[in-house]
Coordinates of C-alpha atoms in Angstrom, one line a residue:
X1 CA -19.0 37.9 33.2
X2 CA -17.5 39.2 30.4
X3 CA -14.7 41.6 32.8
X4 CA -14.2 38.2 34.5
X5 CA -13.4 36.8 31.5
X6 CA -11.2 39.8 30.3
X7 CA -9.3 39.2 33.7
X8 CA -8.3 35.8 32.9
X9 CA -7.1 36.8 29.0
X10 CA -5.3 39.6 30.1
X11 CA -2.0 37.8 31.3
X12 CA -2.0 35.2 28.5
X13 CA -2.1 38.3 25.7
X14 CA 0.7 40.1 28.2
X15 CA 2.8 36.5 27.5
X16 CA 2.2 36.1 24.3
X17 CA 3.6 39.7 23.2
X18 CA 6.2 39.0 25.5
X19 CA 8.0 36.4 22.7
X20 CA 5.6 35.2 19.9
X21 CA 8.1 32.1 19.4
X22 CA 10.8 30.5 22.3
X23 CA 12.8 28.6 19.2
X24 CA 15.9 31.0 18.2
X25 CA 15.8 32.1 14.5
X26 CA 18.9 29.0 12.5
X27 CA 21.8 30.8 11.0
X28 CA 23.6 28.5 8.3
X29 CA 27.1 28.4 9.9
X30 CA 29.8 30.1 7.9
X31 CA 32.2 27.4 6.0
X32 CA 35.2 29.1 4.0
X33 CA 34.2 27.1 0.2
X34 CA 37.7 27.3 -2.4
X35 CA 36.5 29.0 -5.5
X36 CA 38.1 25.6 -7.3
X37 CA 39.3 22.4 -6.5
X38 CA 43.2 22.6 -6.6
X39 CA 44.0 19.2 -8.3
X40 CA 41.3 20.4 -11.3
X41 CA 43.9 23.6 -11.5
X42 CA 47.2 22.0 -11.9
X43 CA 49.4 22.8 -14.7
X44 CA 49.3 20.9 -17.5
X45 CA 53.4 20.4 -17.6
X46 CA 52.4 18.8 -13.5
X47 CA 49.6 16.4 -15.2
X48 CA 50.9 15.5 -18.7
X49 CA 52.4 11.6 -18.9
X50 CA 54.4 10.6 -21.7
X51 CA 51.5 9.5 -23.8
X52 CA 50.6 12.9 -23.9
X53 CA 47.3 12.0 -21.4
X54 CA 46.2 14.9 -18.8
X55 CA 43.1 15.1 -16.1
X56 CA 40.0 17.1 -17.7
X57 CA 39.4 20.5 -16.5
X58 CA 36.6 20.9 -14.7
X59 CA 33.5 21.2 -17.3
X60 CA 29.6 20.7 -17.5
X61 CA 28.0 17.3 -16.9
X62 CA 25.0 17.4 -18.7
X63 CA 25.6 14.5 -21.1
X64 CA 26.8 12.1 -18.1
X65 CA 24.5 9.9 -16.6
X66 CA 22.9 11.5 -13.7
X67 CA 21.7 9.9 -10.7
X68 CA 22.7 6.0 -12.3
X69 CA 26.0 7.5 -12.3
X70 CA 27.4 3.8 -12.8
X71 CA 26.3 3.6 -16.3
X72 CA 29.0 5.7 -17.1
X73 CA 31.3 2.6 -17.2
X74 CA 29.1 1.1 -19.8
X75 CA 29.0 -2.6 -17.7
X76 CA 26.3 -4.4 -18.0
X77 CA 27.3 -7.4 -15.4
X78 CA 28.4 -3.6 -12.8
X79 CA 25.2 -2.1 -13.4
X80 CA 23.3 -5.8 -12.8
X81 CA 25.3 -6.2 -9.3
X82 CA 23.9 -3.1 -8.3
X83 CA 21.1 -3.5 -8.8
X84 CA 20.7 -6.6 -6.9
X85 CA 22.8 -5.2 -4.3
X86 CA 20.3 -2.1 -3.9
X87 CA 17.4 -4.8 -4.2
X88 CA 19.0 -7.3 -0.9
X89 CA 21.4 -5.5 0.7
X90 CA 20.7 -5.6 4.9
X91 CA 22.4 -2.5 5.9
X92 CA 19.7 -0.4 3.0
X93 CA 17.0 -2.3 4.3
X94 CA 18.1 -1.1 8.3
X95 CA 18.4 2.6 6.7
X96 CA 14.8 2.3 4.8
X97 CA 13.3 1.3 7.8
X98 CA 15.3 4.0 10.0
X99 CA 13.4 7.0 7.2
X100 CA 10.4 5.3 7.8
X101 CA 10.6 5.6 11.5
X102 CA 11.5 9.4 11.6
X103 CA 8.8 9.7 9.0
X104 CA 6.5 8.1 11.4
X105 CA 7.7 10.1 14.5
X106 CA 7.1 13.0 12.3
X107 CA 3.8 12.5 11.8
X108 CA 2.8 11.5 15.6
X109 CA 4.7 15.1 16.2
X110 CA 2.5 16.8 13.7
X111 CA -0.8 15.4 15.5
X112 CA -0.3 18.2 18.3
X113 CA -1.3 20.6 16.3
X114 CA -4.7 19.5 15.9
X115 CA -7.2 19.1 18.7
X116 CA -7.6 15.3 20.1
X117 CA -10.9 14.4 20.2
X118 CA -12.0 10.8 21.7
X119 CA -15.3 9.1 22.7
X120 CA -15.8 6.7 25.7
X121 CA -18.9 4.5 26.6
X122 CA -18.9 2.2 30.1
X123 CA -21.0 0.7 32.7
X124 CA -19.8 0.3 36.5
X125 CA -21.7 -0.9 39.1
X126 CA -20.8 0.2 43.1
X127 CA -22.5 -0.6 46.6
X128 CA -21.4 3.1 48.5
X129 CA -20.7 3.2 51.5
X130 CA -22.9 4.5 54.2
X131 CA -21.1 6.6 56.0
X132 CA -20.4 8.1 52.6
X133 CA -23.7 8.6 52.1
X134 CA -24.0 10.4 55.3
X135 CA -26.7 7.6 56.9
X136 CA -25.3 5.6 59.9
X137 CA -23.1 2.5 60.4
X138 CA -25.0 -0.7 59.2
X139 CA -27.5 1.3 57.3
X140 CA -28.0 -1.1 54.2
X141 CA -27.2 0.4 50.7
X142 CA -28.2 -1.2 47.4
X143 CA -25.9 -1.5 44.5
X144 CA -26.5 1.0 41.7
X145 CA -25.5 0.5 38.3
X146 CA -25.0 3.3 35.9
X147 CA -24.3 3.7 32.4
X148 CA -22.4 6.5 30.7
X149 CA -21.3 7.9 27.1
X150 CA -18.8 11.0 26.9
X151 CA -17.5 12.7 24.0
X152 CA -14.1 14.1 25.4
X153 CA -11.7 17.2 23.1
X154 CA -8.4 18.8 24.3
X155 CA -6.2 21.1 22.1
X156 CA -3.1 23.0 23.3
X157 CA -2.7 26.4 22.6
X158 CA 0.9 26.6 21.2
X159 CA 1.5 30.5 22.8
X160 CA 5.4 30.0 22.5
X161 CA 5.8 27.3 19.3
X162 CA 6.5 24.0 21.4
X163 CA 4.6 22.3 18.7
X164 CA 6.0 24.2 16.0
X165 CA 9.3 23.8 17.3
X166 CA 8.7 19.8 18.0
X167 CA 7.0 19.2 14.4
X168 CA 10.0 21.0 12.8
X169 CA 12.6 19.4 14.3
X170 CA 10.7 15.9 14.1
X171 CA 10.6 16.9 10.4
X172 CA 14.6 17.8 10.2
X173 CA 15.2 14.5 11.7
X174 CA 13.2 12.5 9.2
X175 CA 15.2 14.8 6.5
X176 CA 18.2 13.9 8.2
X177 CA 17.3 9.6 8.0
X178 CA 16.5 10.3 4.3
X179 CA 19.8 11.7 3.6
X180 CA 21.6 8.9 5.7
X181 CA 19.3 6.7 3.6
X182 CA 21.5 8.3 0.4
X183 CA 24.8 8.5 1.9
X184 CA 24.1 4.3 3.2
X185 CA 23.1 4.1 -0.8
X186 CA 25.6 5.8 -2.3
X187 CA 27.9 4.0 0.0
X188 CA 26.8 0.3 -1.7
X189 CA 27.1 1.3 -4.5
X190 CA 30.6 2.8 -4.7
X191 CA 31.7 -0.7 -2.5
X192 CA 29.7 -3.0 -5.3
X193 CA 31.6 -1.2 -8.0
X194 CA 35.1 -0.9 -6.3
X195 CA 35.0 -4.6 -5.4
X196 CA 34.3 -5.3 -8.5
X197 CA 36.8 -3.7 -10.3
X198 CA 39.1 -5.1 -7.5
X199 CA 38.1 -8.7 -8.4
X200 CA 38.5 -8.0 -12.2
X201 CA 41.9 -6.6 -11.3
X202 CA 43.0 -9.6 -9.4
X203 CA 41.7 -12.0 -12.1
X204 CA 43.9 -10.1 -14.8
X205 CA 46.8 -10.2 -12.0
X206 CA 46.0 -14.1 -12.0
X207 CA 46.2 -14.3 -15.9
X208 CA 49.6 -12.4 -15.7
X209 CA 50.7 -15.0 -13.1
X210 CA 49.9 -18.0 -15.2
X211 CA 51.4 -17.1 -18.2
X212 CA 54.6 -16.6 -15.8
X213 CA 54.3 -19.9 -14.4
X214 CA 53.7 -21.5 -17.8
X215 CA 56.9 -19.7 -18.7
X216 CA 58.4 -21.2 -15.7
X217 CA 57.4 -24.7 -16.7
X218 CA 58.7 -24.5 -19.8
X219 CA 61.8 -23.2 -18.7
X220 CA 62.3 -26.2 -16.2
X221 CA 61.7 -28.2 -19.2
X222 CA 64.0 -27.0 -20.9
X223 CA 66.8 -27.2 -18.4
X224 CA 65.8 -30.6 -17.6
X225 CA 66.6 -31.7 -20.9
X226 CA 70.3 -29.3 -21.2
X227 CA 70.4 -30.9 -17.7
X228 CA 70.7 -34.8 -18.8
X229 CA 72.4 -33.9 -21.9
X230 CA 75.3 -32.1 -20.2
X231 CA 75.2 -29.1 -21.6
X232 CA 74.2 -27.0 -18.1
X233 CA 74.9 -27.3 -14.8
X234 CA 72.3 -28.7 -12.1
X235 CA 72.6 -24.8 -10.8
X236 CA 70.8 -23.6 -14.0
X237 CA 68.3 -26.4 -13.2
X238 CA 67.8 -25.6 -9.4
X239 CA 67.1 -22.0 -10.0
X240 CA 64.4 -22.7 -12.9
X241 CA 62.8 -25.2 -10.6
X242 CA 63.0 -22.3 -7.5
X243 CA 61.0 -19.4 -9.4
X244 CA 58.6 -21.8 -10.9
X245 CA 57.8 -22.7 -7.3
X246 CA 57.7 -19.0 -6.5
X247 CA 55.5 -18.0 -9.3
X248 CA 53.2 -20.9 -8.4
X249 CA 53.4 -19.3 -4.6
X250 CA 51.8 -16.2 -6.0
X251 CA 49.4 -18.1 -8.0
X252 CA 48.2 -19.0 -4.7
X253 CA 48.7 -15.8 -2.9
X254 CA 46.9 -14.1 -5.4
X255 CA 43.8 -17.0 -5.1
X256 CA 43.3 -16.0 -1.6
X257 CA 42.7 -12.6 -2.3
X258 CA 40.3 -13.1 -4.9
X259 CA 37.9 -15.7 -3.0
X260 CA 38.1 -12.7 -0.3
X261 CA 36.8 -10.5 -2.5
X262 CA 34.3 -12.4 -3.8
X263 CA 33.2 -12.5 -0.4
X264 CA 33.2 -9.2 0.3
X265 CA 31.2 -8.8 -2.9
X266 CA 28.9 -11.2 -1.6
X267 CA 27.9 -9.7 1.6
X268 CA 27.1 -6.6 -0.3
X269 CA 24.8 -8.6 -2.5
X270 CA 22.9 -9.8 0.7
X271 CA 24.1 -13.2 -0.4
X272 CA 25.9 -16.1 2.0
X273 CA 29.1 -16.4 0.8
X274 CA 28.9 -20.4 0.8
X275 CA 26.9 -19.9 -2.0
X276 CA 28.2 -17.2 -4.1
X277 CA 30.5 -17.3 -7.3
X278 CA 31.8 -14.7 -9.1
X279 CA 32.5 -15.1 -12.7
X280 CA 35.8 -14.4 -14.3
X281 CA 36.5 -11.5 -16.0
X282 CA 39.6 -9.8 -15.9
X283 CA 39.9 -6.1 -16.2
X284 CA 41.8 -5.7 -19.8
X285 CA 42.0 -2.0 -20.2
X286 CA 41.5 1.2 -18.4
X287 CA 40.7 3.3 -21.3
X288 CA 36.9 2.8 -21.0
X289 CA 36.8 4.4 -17.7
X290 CA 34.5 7.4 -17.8
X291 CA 36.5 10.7 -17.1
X292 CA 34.7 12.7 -14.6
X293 CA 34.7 16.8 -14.3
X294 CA 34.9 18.2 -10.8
X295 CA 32.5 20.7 -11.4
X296 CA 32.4 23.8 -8.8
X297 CA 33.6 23.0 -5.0
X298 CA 30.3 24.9 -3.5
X299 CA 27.8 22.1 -5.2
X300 CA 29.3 19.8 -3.4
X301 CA 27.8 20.9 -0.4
X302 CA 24.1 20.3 -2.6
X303 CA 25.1 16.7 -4.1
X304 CA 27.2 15.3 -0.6
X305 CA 24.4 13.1 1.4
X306 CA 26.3 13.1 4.4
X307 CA 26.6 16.8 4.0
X308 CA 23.1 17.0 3.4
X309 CA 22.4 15.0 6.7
X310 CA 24.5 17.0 8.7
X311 CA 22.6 20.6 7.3
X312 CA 19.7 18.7 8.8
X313 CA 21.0 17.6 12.3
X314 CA 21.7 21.3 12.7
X315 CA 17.9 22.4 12.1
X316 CA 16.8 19.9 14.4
X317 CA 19.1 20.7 17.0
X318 CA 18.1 24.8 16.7
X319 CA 14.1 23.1 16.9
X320 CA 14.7 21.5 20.2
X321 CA 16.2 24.8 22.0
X322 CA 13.0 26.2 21.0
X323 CA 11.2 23.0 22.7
X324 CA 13.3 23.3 25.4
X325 CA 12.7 27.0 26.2
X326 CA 9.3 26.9 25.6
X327 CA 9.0 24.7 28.8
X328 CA 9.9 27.5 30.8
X329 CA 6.8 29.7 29.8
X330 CA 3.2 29.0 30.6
X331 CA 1.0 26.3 28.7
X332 CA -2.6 26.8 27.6
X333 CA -4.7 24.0 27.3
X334 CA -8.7 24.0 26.5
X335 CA -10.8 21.0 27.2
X336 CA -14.1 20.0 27.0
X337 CA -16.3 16.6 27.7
X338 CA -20.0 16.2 26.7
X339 CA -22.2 13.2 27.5
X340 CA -25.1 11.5 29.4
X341 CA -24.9 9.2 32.3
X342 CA -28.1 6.6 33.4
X343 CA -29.2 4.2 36.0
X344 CA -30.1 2.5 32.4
X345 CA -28.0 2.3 29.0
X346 CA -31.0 3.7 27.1
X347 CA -31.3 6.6 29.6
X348 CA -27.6 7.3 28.3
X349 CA -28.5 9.7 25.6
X350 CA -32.0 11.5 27.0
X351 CA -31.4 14.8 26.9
X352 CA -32.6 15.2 31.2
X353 CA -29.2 12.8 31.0
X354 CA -27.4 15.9 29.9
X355 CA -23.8 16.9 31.4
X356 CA -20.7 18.6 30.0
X357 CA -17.5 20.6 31.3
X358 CA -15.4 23.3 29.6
X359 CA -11.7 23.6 31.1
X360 CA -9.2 26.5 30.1
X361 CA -5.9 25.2 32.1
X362 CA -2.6 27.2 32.4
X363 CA 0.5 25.9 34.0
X364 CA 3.4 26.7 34.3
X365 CA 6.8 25.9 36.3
X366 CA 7.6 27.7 39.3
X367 CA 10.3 25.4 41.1
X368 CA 11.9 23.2 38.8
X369 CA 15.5 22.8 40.6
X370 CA 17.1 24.5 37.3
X371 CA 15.9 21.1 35.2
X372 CA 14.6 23.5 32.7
X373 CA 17.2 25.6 32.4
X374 CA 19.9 22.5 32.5
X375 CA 17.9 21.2 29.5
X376 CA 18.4 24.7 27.3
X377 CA 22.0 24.4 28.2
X378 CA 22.4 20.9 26.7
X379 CA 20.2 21.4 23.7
X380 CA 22.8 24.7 22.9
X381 CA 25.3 22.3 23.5
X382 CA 23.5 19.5 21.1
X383 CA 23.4 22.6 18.4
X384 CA 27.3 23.6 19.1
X385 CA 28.3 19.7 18.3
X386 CA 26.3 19.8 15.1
X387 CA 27.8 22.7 14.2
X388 CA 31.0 21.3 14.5
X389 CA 30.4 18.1 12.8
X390 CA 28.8 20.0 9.9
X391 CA 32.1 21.9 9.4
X392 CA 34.0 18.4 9.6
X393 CA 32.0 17.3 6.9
X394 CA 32.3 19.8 4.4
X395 CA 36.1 19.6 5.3
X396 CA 36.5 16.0 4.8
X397 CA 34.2 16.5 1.7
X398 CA 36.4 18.7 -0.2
X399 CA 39.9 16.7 1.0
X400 CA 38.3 13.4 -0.8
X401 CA 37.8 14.9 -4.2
X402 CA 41.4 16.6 -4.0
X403 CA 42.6 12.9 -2.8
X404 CA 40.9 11.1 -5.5
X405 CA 41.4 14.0 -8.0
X406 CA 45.5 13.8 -7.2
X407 CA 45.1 10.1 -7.2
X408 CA 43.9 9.8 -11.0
X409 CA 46.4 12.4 -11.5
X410 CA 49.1 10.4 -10.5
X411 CA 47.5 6.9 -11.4
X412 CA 47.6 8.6 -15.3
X413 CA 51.1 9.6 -15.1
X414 CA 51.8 6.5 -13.6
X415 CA 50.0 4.1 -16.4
X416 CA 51.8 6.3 -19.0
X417 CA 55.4 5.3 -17.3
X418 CA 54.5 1.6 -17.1
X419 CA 53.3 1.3 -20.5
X420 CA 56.8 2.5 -22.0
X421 CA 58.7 0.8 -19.6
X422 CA 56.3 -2.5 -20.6
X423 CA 57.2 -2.2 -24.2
X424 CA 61.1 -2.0 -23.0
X425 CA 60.6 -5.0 -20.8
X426 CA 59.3 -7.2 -23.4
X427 CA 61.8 -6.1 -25.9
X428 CA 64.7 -7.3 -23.3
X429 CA 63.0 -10.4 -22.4
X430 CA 62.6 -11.3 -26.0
X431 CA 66.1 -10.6 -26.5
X432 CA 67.5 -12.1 -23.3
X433 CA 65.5 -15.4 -24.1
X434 CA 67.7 -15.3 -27.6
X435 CA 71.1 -14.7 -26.4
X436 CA 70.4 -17.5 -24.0
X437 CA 69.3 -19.8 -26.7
X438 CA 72.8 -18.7 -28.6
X439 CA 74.5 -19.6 -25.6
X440 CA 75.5 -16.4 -25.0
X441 CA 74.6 -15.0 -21.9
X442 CA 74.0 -16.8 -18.7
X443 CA 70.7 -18.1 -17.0
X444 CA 70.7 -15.7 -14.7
X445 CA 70.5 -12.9 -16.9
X446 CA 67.6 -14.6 -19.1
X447 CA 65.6 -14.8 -15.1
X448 CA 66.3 -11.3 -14.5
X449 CA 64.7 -10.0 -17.8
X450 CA 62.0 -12.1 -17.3
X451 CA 61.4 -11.1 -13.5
X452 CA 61.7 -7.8 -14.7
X453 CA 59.4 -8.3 -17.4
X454 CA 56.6 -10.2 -14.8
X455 CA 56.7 -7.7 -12.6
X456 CA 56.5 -4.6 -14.9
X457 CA 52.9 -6.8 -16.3
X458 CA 52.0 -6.8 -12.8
X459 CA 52.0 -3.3 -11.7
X460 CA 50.4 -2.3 -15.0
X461 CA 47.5 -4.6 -14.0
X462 CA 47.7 -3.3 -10.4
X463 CA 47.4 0.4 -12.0
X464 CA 44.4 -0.5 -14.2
X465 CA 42.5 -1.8 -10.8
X466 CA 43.6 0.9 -8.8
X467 CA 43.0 3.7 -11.9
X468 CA 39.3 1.8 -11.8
X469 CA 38.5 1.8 -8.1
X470 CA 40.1 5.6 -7.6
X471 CA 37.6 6.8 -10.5
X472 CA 34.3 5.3 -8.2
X473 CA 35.9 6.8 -5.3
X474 CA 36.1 10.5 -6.9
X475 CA 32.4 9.9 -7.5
X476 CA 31.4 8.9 -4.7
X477 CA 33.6 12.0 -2.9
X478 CA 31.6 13.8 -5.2
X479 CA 28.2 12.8 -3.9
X480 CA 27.2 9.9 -6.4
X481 CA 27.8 11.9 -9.8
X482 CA 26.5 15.4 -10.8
X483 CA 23.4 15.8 -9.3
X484 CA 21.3 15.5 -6.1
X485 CA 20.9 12.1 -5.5
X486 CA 17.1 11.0 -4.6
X487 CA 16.2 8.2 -2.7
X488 CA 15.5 5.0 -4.2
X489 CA 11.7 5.4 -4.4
X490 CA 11.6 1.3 -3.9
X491 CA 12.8 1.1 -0.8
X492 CA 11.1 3.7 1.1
X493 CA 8.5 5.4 -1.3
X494 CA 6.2 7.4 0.4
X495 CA 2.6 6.2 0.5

């Protein structure tokens, strides 16, 4: 018995030292990281404006906010939208549910590893046949009812680390929805902010606009008066009466983009956009915007979620070659059933009722028409494209901070030029508006220092929005501030 026994071991020990494990050993592919972030090197002569401003060396975060990186701007009403925005939003509530799916497909992987055990009771009644019985044609047979109770176990043998291999990369896939679940986050929250700081823009654009067409009005006043009194021309009068139609035009313009916004805002706040108003508040200065270091390139391959979720794609494409291969080796499977079967239910469980069977199965594939081997091929190939779209990332990665990084750069120098050329504009309008008075410069040179004068306010406003919603982009290009970012424990918490 026990040489018959040794026999049937003997090739499943020769297979098993043949490869301990079918899933290949994951090498982190090699991505070239810059030492520093070029826009955080730049001369300061390249980055100073005429005020004298320049963008902050890269330095340690530790007093910023971390994770609630949004508090940085010191808004109450920004940090209440997103809340509420994290709280409703639909597309967070699909990538919740997504973690909790893979989480869930994690854990029916993991259930392999242990052996399934089940129990089954029935009753069936049958009238056999004779012939079956071996008496002849027409030989009357009486229906027999039986009862039976079985206590059934299986557990496979994982020789070559198809479970292993399957549980891991079930795992890396639920690690990859959890950091989808971030990037989806981090995402929402960057659009809250930015839209918000858009609509605050546009409602100090709309402010600007109005005092213009008040100017305007007055101005057509004015010449209405000169007008019946003789002392101007209806020319004077036509053009005053044109550009206070024209500021009123982008009065209007400038309407239309703000209700869009606010529904855009809306649909981030999981709100219908019939129902949703925005307050007022225009955006008055930029110099509360928090300034925010760089810190070292290679982090950003910790902090990035969509980095992170590509890391992750990887492993679980490596785990599935080793599924994959391991179907092309032999499978060991032990089984066993234990029970008692009676002509009566209570006869079930008397010991004379007694039967069981023990089953040691091995299979494996002999002609498979190259399926198996087709399947390697594709999960290498499934590897070799996250491979590729891991590299993308971290390329991508490190191109938005030095966009976003130039982009405040420049936005600074920028806001620096306006302001001087604001303080110019106002002095020409003031004394255009008095040498008209005097009577002694035309009309048209008084509407040319004030269009000059509008549209200098304009772009300063413009600059304020844009230096606002480029600072929430270099955060969000940064991975959501200065840390790892965790996942909002009240959407998909585990229990």
């Amino acid at each position: 018995m026990n040489n018959m026994i040794a026999k049937g071991v003997a090739p499943l020990l020769a297979a098993l030292l043949l490869t301990a494990c079918a899933t290949p050993e994951f090498k982190q592919p090699a991505v070239e990281t810059p030492t520093a972030f070029r826009e955080s090197q730049t001369p300061a002569k390249e980055v100073e404006g005429v005020d004298g401003a320049r963008w902050k060396p890269a330095q340690p975060a530790e007093a910023q906010p971390r994770g609630q990186w949004w508090l940085a701007f010191n808004d109450p009403a920004l940090t209440a939208l997103i809340d509420e925005a994290s709280a409703n939003n639909a597309n967070l509530s699909v990538a919740a549910a997504r973690v909790k799916q893979a989480r869930a497909i994690a854990g029916i992987a993991a259930a392999d590893r242990v052996p399934q055990i089940g129990v089954g009771i029935g009753a069936q009644r049958a009238r056999p046949s004779a012939l079956e019985s071996g008496l002849p044609q027409g030989t009357p047979m009486q229906p027999v009812t039986s009862y039976n109770a079985q206590l059934t176990a299986s557990y496979e043998v994982d020789l070559f680390g198809r479970v292993a291999a399957g549980v891991s990369a079930a795992r890396s896939d639920a690690a990859t929805s959890e950091a989808n679940y971030r990037s989806v986050l981090l995402a929402l929250q960057a659009d809250v902010a930015q839209t918000y700081f858009r609509l605050r823009a546009l409602d100090a654009e709309l402010d600007t606009v109005a005092r213009t067409v008040q100017l305007r009005e007055e101005s057509v006043n004015v010449n209405q008066r000169r007008f019946d009194l003789g002392d101007i021309g209806e020319f004077d009068l036509s053009r005053a009466r044109t550009e206070l139609s024209t500021a009123r035009a982008e009065a209007i313009g400038l309407q239309r983009q703000r209700a869009t916004a606010e529904h855009a805002l809306a649909v981030l706040l999981g709100k219908p956009a019939s129902n949703y108003v925005a307050g007022r508040s225009p955006l008055l200065d930029a110099t509360a915007l928090p300034t925010i270091p760089a810190g070292l390139p290679s982090s950003l391959l910790e902090r990035r979620p969509d980095i992170v979720a590509a890391q992750r794609a990887m492993e679980a494409s490596n785990a599935r070659i080793g599924v994959a291969r391991s179907a092309m080796f032999p499978a060991l499977t032990i089984s066993a059933a234990g029970g008692g079967v009676g002509g009566a239910f209570s006869d079930v469980f008397r010991w004379s009722s007694r039967s069981w069977v023990l089953g040691l199965l091995t299979s494996m594939p002999i002609i498979d028409g190259g399926r198996n081997r087709a399947n390697v091929e594709r999960s290498e190939a499934v590897l070799e494209e996250s491979v590729g779209t891991y590299r993308q990332s971290v390329l991508s990665a490190f191109a938005e901070v030095e966009d976003n990084l130039a982009g405040l750069r420049i936005l600074s120098s920028q806001a620096g030029e306006i302001d001087s050329a604001l303080v110019s504009a106002r002095r020409s309008a003031d004394l255009a508006q008095k040498l008209y008075d005097a009577g002694r410069s035309s009309y048209l040179e008084l509407l040319d220092a004030q269009r000059n004068l509008a549209a200098v306010e304009r772009t300063a406003v413009q600059l304020r929005g844009n230096r606002a919603v480029t600072t929430v982009a270099l955060i969000r290009a940064l991975g959501g501030g200065w840390d790892a970012g965790r996942i909002d424990g009240q959407a998909v918490a585990q229990n």
